[in-house]
PDB file of C-alpha atoms in Angstrom:
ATOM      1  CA  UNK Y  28     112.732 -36.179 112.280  1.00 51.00           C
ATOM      2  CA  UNK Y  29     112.934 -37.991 115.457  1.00 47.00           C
ATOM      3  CA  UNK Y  30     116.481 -38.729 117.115  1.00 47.00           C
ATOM      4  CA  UNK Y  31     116.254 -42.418 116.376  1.00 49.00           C
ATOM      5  CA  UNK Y  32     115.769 -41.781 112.411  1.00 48.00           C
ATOM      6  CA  UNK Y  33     118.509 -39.010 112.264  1.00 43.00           C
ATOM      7  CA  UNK Y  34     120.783 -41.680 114.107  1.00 47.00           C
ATOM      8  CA  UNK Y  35     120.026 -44.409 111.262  1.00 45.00           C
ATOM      9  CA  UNK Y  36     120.770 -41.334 108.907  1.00 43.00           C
ATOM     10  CA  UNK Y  37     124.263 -40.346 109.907  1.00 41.00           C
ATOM     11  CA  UNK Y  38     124.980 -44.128 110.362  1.00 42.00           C
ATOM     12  CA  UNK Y  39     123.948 -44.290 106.370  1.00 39.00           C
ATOM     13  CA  UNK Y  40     125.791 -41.846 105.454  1.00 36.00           C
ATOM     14  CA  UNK Y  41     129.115 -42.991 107.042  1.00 36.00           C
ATOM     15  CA  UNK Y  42     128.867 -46.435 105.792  1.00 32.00           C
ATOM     16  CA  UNK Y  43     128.291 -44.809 102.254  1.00 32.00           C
ATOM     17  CA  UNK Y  44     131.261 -42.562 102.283  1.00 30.00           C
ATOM     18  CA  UNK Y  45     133.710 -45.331 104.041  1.00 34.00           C
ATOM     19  CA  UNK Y  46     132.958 -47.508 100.973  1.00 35.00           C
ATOM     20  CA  UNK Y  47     133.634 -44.980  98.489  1.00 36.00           C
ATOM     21  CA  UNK Y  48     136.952 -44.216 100.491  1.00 34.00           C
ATOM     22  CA  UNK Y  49     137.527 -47.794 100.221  1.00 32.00           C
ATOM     23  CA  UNK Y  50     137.086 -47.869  96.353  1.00 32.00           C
ATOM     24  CA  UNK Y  51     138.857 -44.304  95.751  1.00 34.00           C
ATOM     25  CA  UNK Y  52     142.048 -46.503  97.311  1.00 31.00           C
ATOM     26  CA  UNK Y  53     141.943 -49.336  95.788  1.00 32.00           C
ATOM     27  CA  UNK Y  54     141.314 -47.524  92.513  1.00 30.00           C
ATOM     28  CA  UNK Y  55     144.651 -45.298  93.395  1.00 31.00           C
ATOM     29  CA  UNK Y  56     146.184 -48.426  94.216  1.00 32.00           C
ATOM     30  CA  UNK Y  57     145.341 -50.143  91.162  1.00 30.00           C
ATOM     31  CA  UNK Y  58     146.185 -47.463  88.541  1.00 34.00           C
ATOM     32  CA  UNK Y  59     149.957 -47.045  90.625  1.00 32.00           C
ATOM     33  CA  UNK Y  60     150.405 -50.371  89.736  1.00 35.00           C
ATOM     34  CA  UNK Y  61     149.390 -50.875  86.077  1.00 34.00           C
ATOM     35  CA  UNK Y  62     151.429 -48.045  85.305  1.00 33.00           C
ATOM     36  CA  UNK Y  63     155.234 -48.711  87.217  1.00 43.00           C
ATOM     37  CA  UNK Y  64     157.786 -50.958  86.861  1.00 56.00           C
ATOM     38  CA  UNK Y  65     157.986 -53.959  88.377  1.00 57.00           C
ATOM     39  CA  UNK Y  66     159.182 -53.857  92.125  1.00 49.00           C
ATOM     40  CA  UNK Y  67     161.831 -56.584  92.598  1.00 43.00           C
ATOM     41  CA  UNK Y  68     160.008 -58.367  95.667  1.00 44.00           C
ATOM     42  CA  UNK Y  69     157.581 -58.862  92.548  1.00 48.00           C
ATOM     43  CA  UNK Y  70     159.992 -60.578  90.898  1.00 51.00           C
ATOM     44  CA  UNK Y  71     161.614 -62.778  93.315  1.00 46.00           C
ATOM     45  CA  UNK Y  72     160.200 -65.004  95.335  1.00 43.00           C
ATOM     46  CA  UNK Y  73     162.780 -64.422  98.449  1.00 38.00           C
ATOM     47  CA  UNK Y  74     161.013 -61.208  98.985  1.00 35.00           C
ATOM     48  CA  UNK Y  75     163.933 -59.082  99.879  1.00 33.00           C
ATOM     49  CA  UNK Y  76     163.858 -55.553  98.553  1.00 32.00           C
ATOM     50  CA  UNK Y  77     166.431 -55.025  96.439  1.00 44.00           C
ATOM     51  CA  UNK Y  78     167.254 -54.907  92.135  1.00 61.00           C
ATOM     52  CA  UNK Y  79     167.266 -58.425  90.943  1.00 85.00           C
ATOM     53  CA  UNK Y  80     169.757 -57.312  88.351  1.00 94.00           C
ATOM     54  CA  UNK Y  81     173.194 -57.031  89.388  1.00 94.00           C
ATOM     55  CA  UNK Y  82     175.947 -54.940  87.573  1.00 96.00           C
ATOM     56  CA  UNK Y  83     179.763 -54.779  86.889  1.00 96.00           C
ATOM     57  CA  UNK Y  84     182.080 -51.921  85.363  1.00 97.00           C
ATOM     58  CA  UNK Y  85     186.013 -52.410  84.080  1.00 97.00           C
ATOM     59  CA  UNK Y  86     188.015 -49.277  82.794  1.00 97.00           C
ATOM     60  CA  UNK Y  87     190.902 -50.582  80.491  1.00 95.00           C
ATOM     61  CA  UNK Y  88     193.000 -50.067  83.883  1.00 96.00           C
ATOM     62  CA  UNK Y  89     191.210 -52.371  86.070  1.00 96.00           C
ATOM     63  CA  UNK Y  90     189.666 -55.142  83.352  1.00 96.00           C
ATOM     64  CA  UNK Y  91     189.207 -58.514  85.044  1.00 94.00           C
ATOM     65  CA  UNK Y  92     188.199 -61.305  82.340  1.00 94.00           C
ATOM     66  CA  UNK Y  93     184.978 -62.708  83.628  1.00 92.00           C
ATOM     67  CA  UNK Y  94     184.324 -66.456  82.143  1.00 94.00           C
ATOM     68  CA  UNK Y  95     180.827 -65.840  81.413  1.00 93.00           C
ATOM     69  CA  UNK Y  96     181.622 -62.653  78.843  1.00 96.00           C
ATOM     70  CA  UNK Y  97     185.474 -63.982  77.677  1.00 95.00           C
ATOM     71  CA  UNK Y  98     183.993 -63.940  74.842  1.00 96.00           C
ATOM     72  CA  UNK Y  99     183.502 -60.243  74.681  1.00 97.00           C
ATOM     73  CA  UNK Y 100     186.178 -56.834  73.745  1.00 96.00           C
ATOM     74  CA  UNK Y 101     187.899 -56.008  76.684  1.00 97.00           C
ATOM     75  CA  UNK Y 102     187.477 -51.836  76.978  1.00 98.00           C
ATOM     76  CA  UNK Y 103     189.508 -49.252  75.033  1.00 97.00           C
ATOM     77  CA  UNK Y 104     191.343 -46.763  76.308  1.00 97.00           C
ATOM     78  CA  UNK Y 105     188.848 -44.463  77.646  1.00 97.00           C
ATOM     79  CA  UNK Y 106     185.858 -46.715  77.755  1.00 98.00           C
ATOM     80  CA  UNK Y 107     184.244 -48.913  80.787  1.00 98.00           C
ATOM     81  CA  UNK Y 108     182.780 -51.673  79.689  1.00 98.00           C
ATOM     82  CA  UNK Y 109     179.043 -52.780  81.571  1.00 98.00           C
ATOM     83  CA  UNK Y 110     177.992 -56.090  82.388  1.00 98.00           C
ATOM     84  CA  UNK Y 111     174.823 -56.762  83.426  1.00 98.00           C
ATOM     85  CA  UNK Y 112     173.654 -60.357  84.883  1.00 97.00           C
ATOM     86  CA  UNK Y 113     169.506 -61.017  84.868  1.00 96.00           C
ATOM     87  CA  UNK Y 114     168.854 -64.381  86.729  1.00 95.00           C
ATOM     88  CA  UNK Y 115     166.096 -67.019  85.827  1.00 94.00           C
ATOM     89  CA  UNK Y 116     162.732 -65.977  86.535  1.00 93.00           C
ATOM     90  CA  UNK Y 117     159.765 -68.207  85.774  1.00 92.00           C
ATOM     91  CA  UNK Y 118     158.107 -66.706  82.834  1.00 93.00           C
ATOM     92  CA  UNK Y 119     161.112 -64.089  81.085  1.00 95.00           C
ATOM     93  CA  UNK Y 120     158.922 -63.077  78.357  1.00 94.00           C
ATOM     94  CA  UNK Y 121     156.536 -60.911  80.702  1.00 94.00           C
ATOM     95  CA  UNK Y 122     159.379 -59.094  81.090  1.00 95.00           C
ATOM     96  CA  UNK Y 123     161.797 -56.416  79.966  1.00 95.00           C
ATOM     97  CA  UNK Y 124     164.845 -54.772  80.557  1.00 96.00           C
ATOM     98  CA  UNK Y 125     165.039 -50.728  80.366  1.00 96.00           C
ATOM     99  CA  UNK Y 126     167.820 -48.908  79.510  1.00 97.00           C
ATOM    100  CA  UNK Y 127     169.203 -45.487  79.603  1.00 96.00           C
ATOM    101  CA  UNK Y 128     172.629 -43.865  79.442  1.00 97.00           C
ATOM    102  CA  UNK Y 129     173.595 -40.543  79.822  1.00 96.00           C
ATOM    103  CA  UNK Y 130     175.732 -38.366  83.050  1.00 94.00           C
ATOM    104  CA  UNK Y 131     174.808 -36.630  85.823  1.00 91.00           C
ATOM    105  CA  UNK Y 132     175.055 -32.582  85.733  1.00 88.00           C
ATOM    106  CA  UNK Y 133     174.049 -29.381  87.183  1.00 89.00           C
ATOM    107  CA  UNK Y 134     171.186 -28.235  85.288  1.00 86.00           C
ATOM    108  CA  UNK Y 135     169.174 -25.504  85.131  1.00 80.00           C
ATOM    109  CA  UNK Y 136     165.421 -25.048  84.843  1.00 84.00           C
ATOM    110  CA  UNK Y 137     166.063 -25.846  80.678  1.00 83.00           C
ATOM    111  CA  UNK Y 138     167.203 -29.477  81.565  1.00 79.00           C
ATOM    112  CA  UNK Y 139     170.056 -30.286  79.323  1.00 81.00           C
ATOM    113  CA  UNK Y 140     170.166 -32.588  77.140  1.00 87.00           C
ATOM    114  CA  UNK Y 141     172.883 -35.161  75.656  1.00 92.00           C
ATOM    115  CA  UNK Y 142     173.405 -36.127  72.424  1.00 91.00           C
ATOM    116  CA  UNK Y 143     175.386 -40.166  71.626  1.00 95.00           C
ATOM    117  CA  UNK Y 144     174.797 -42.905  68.646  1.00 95.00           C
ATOM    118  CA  UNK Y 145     173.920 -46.039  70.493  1.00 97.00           C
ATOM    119  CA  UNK Y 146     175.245 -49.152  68.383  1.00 97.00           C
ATOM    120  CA  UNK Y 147     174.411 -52.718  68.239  1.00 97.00           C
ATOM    121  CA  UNK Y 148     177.160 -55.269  67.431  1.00 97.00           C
ATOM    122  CA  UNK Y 149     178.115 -58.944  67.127  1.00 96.00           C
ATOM    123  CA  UNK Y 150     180.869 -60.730  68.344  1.00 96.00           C
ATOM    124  CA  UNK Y 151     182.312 -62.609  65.589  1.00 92.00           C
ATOM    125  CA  UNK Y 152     182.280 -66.520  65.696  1.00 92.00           C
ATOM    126  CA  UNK Y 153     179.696 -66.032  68.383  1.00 93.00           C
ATOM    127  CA  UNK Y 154     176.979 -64.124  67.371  1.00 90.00           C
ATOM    128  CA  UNK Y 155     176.271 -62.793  70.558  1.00 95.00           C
ATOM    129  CA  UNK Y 156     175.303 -58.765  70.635  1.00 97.00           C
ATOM    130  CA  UNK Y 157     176.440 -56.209  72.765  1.00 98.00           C
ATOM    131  CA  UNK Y 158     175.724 -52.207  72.702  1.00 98.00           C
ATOM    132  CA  UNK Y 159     178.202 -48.987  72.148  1.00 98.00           C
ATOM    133  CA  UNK Y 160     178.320 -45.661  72.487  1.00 97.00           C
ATOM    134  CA  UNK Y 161     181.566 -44.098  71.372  1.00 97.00           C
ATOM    135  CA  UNK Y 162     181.420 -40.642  72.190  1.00 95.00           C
ATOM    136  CA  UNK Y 163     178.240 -38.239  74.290  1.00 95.00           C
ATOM    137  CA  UNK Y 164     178.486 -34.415  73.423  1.00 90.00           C
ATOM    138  CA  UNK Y 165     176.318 -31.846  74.762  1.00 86.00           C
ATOM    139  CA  UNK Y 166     172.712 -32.130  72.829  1.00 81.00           C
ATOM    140  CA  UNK Y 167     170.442 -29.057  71.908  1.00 79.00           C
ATOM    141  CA  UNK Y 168     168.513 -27.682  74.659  1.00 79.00           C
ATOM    142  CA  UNK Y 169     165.668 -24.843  74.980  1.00 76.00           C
ATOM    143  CA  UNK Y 170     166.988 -21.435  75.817  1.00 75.00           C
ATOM    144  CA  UNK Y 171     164.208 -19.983  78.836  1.00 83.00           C
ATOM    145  CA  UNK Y 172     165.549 -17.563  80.962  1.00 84.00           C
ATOM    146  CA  UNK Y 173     166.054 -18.959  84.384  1.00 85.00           C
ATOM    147  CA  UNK Y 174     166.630 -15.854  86.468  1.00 81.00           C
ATOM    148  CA  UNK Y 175     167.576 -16.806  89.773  1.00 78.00           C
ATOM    149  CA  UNK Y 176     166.491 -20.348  89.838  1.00 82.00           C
ATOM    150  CA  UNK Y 177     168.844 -21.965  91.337  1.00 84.00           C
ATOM    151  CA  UNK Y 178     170.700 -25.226  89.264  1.00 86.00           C
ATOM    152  CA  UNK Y 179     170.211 -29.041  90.444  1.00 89.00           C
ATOM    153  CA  UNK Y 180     172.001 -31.893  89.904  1.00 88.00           C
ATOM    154  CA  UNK Y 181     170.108 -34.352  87.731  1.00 89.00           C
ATOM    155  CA  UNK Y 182     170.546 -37.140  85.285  1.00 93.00           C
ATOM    156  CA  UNK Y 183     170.496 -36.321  81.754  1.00 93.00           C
ATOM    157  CA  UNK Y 184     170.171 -39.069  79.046  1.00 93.00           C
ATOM    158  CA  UNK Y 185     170.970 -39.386  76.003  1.00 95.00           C
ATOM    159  CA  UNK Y 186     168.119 -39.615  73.604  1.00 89.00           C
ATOM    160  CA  UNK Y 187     167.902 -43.017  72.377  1.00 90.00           C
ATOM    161  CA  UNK Y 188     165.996 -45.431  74.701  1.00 87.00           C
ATOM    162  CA  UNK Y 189     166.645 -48.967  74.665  1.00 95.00           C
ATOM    163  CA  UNK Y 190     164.084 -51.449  76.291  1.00 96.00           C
ATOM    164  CA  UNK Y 191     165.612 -55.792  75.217  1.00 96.00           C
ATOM    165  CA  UNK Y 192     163.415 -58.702  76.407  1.00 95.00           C
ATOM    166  CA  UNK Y 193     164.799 -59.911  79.505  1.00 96.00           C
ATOM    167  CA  UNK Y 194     166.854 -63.434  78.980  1.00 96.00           C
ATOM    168  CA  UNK Y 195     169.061 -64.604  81.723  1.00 96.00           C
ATOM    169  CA  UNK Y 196     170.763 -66.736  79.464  1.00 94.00           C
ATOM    170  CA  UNK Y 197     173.764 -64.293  78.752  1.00 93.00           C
ATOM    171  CA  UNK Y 198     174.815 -61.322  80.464  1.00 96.00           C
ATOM    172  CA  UNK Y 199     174.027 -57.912  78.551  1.00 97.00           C
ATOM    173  CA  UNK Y 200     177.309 -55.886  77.529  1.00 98.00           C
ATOM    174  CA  UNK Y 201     177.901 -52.272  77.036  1.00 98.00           C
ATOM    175  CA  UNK Y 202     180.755 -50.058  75.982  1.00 98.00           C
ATOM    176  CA  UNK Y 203     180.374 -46.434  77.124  1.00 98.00           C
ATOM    177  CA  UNK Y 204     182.582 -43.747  77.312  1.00 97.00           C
ATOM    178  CA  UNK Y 205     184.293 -43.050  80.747  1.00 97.00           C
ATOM    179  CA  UNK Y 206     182.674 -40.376  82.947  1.00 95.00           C
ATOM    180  CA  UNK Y 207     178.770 -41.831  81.355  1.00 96.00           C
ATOM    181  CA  UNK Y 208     176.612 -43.643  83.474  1.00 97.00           C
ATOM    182  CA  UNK Y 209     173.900 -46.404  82.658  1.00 97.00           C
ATOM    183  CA  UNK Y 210     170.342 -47.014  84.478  1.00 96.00           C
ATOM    184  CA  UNK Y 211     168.174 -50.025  84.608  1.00 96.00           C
ATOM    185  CA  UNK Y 212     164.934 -51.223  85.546  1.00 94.00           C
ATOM    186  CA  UNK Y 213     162.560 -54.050  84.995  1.00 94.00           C
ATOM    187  CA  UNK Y 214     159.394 -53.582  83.521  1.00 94.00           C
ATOM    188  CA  UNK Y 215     156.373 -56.427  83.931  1.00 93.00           C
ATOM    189  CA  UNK Y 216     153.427 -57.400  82.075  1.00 91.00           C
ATOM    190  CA  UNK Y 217     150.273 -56.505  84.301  1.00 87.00           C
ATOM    191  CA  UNK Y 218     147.710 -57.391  81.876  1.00 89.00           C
ATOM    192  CA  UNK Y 219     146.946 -60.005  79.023  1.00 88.00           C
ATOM    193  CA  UNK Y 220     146.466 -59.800  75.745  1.00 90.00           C
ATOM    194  CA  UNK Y 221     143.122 -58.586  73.953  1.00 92.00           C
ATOM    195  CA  UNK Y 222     142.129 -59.164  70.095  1.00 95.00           C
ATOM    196  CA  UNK Y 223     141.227 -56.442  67.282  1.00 95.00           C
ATOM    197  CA  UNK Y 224     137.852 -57.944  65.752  1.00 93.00           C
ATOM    198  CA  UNK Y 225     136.009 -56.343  62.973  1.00 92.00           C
ATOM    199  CA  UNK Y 226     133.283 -54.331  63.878  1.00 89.00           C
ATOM    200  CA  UNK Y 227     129.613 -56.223  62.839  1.00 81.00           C
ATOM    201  CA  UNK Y 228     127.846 -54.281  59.907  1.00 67.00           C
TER     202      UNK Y 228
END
């Protein structure tokens, strides 16, 4: 093979494997995406990188009446109540608000777990739902031996998950017990809907 040829060769070959780097990405790329929630610069059109949902918390000691939730309990002795306020997006039912509630602990390499009843009610004359957990207690958990593994500090829910359609109209209220915690996140829908057909005999 003379030098020109083996020149043309290696040339080939590089242009091949750049492409299939270039597909390998974008294939990366496009599987990151169809599976994670939605980022919030995908969800607002300002662009700036931060959650689109914003949050308050009241203890019994420091409860502030807000006009938008008035209509709601204030907190209990020993409760905080949650308020979380979605704005308008374009299209709300592509997506959905997740939600999980638990504490933060030192945990070893079984995990912990937490146990808590998650409740929906009404407020009466309104009809407008909240969610409450009265009480989280200490959940089963496996039993490995972690020798000298050393323990971490991690979030540990509770086991009921909670994912609501996201409506800006009215703020979402919880009730959870002081010392708890509660995590959100936005998911989006990445993909359209396909149709079950019966399969041709």
């Amino acid at each position: 093979m003379n030098s020109s040829t083996l020149n043309a060769a290696k040339k080939a070959l590089t242009i091949t494997f750049s492409a299939g780097s270039i597909l390998a990405v974008s294939l990366l790329s496009f599987n990151a995406a169809a599976t994670s929630p939605a980022h919030p610069t995908d969800l607002n059109s300002s662009g700036h990188n931060q959650n689109i949902i914003t949050s308050q918390a009241f203890s019994s000691s420091n409860y502030q009446v807000q006009d938008a939730t008035k209509m709601f309990p204030a907190p209990e002795i020993g409760m905080v109540q949650h308020i979380l306020t979605l704005p308008k997006l374009d299209d709300e039912s592509n997506y959905m608000v997740e939600i999980q509630i638990g504490q933060t602990q030192m945990v070893d390499c079984n995990g912990g777990s937490l146990s808590g009843d998650l409740q929906q009610h009404s407020v009466q004359g309104w009809g407008y739902n909240y969610y409450q957990v009265d009480s989280i207690t200490q959940g089963p958990t496996t039993m490995m031996a972690c020798f000298k593994q050393a323990k971490k500090e991690a979030f540990v829910p509770i086991s009921t998950e909670l994912k609501i359609r996201y409506d800006s109209r009215l703020n979402k209220v919880f009730y959870l017990p002081e010392g708890s915690e509660l995590r959100y996140r936005v998911w989006a829908v990445e993909s359209q809907f396909s149709t079950s057909k019966l399969m041709s005999e």
